[in-house]
Amino acid sequence: MHEWALAESIITTAVEAAEKKKLKTISEIKISIGELQQIEQDIFEFALGEIIKSQDEKLKNVKTIIITEESKLKCKNCGNKWKFADIKKKLNDDESESIHFIPEVTFVHTRCPKCGSPDFEITSGRGVSITSIKGKR
Amino acid sequence: MHEWALAESIITTAVEAAEKKKLKTISEIKISIGELQQIEQDIFEFALGEIIKSQDEKLKNVKTIIITEESKLKCKNCGNKWKFADIKKKLNDDESESIHFIPEVTFVHTRCPKCGSPDFEITSGRGVSITSIKGKR
Amino acid sequence: MEVRVNVIEKRLRNVKRIISVASGKGGVGKSLVASSLALNLSHKGFNIGLFDLDLYGPSSHIILGVKKQNFPEEEKGIIPPKIHGINFMSIIYFTKDKPSPFRGIDISNIIIELLAITQWGPLDYLIIDMPPGIGDETLDVIRLIKKSEFLVVSTPSKVALGAVSKLLKILIELKIPIIGVIENMVITKSSFIENEVDKLDLTYLGTIYFDKNLEESIGKPDKIFKTNFMKDFDKILGEIDL
Amino acid sequence: MEVRVNVIEKRLRNVKRIISVASGKGGVGKSLVASSLALNLSHKGFNIGLFDLDLYGPSSHIILGVKKQNFPEEEKGIIPPKIHGINFMSIIYFTKDKPSPFRGIDISNIIIELLAITQWGPLDYLIIDMPPGIGDETLDVIRLIKKSEFLVVSTPSKVALGAVSKLLKILIELKIPIIGVIENMVITKSSFIENEVDKLDLTYLGTIYFDKNLEESIGKPDKIFKTNFMKDFDKILGEIDL
Ligand SMILES: Nc1ncnc2c1ncn2[C@@H]1O[C@H](COP(=O)(O)OP(=O)(O)O)[C@@H](O)[C@H]1O
Ligand SMILES: Nc1ncnc2c1ncn2[C@@H]1O[C@H](COP(=O)(O)OP(=O)(O)O)[C@@H](O)[C@H]1O
Ligand SMILES: [Mg+2]
Ligand SMILES: [Mg+2]
Ligand SMILES: [Mg+2]
Ligand SMILES: [Mg+2]
Ligand code: NI
Ligand code: NI
Ligand SMILES: [Zn+2]
Ligand SMILES: [Zn+2]
């Protein structure tokens, strides 16, 4: 349920953005979530729903669309590229759960599958962001 | 004349890349240099020429094209965007020369012109790179 | 549009004061000061949070003697486990104390994530144990935690002062509140650091002497209260009346 | 295609050995050890380079007493100025010792630039004074300077060991050569650190005792030679026969 905290950051940001754009109602929020975040989609949607209910009229009929951004990892040592899904099965529960909380601990618990280096980049698939907001003035 | 060291890194990289691509001769190298690097173009071209002369046949008739990549700076504190050229006149000789040697000391000697923060990003205009190589197999 | 940063202010809304214990220099006693400050104020009845932001060499858990590194409980975010009455957050819950080869961008992302998901609840003081340097951690505390004040630690050495004065200068330039400078690990009292602090128009808070028995108390909070370190520090706290 | 990294190997081709003095922990004496090592070996007739890679809190210039911070001479790159016979490169020539608020990506770019443009010439030893942590500096030394060996410094404290053992573990995992571990600032000899080093199957190189007169010699290389610090260190150097 730390998904709730992330859902709240979505709604907080959407409401602020709507105020800036002078939207009276928000009809749609497109959300992108990095694969490394390993969000439990139903928990996250439930949290979004609860937070939306607690908010004012602006969000009454909002539709939320959640897209998972696929992870891309690239080794700075050997140039190898891979996805988090490729290596996920090798992680034990604690490691996987740690990455769920803090995606960057993937540098602690995983390595480049080719050369074993911890010095790789997450080129995509981390973080939480809003990709678009629709609404009426 | 530290331009010479950068010129050498260009030629070293070009020769390596040509080997990988199995080029027998290199006819053209396109070079991009960040504005923050404040390269003296004629010194740099002279250095390139000298290094090319000292190399083997491969580079005999190479043409080098140098493009300066305009700098873009963006404040992480207030979101303001600017160019290095906008603030260059405020620097004294030592500061300017320092940035010529090590572009990142711009964080030491300059600030966001709007809010005064040192916490900004160089979104473009640093580093030296090859954007394309042409040649014959 | 990155969203996590927008919820950070809300997460810290019920925290009355935020004190970042920093130095610029490593090994001057930041972690000892931060942990002792948390213990001291908690003992006086205040509601305290302690946030170890040294992601490479987290130390507060060693000083407080945290043994088990279970995950924090989840409740609309994560709840900092209580350690000797202190709400304690550290990267160790997630690294399991393994090496952390993070680049700056990763550090920055971790700080944003932890600030966005940690539910501190109402606190009188949140104390942040800072790493050395003026890097991503320091820049992000300045950027993301606008109400943070700084408590700066130095030793009497010229080498330490070199790094400490750089941090002080940038904090002064950015008009960040500086509570003052503590001189730690003093063997023979001199006025060197005090004079340098005066020159910068800052408050010299006082001296903590080198305590050759301190090491025995590391990991044992009950013992830390009885050290000469804590006696010196408590005297300073009495005078500045936080 | 980034080009500067490709010339780094060439720049270091005529350097026989590269020794990075590191710890993971701050304030354990890395800079004192690195500077003293440079002075010691230079005095023995070796051709020495010293590269201060602590960009936030550069210290080697304070220890060596470098006063003027003129730009290095340019000759097909930049030539490290000679300080007491040592070819000395530091960020201070370019920051003029002002605060350096760098993020990780900037640190990495600075290291690449300095490695690409510095003409060290032929050296017997290049000594690198590392900052604390396992961040961009450490990762870039590992990535860009494949022939670097590590000389690791710790103090006798549990708090220091927490950070030091993380660095050691990652170096071991990556099969980076580790010369060994020096225990510095020892007041009362114990076997704690030596045992931990043994457990990791590494070499415990020896002890440097806490030298209460060391501070007086900071900035005065001639005096550093006469300190107890240097006596202890020289004994270690005699035994390991670098
Ligand atoms: N006043 C003191 N007397 C003796 N030892 C001290 C004192 N203050 C700190 N120390 C010791 O110095 C070392 C560095 O302290 P630490 O709090 O880890 O510094 P930092 O967080 O600044 O890196 C630790 O081993 C600590 O126990
Ligand atoms: N053996 C020693 N005895 C006394 N003081 C020491 C000793 N070694 C280092 N110091 C002092 O400890 C402080 C930290 O040393 P420094 O070399 O700057 O550490 P680091 O580079 O690891 O941060 C300096 O003030 C230095 O003079
Ligand atoms: Mg990494
Ligand atoms: Mg910056
Ligand atoms: Mg610490
Ligand atoms: Mg140092
Ligand atoms: Ni969760
Ligand atoms: Ni030049
Ligand atoms: Zn790899
Ligand atoms: Zn700004």
Coordinates of C-alpha atoms in Angstrom, one line a residue, chain A residues 16 26 29 33 35 49 72 83 90 110 113 123:
Chain A
E16 CA -2.2 21.8 -9.5
I26 CA -10.6 17.2 -15.4
I29 CA -5.3 11.7 -16.7
I33 CA 4.6 4.2 -14.4
E35 CA 8.2 -1.0 -14.8
G49 CA -10.3 5.9 -6.8
K72 CA 15.5 -0.4 -20.4
K83 CA 15.1 -5.3 -19.5
K90 CA 16.7 -14.4 -10.4
T110 CA 21.3 -6.8 -9.7
P113 CA 23.8 -10.0 -17.1
T123 CA 17.4 4.6 -19.6

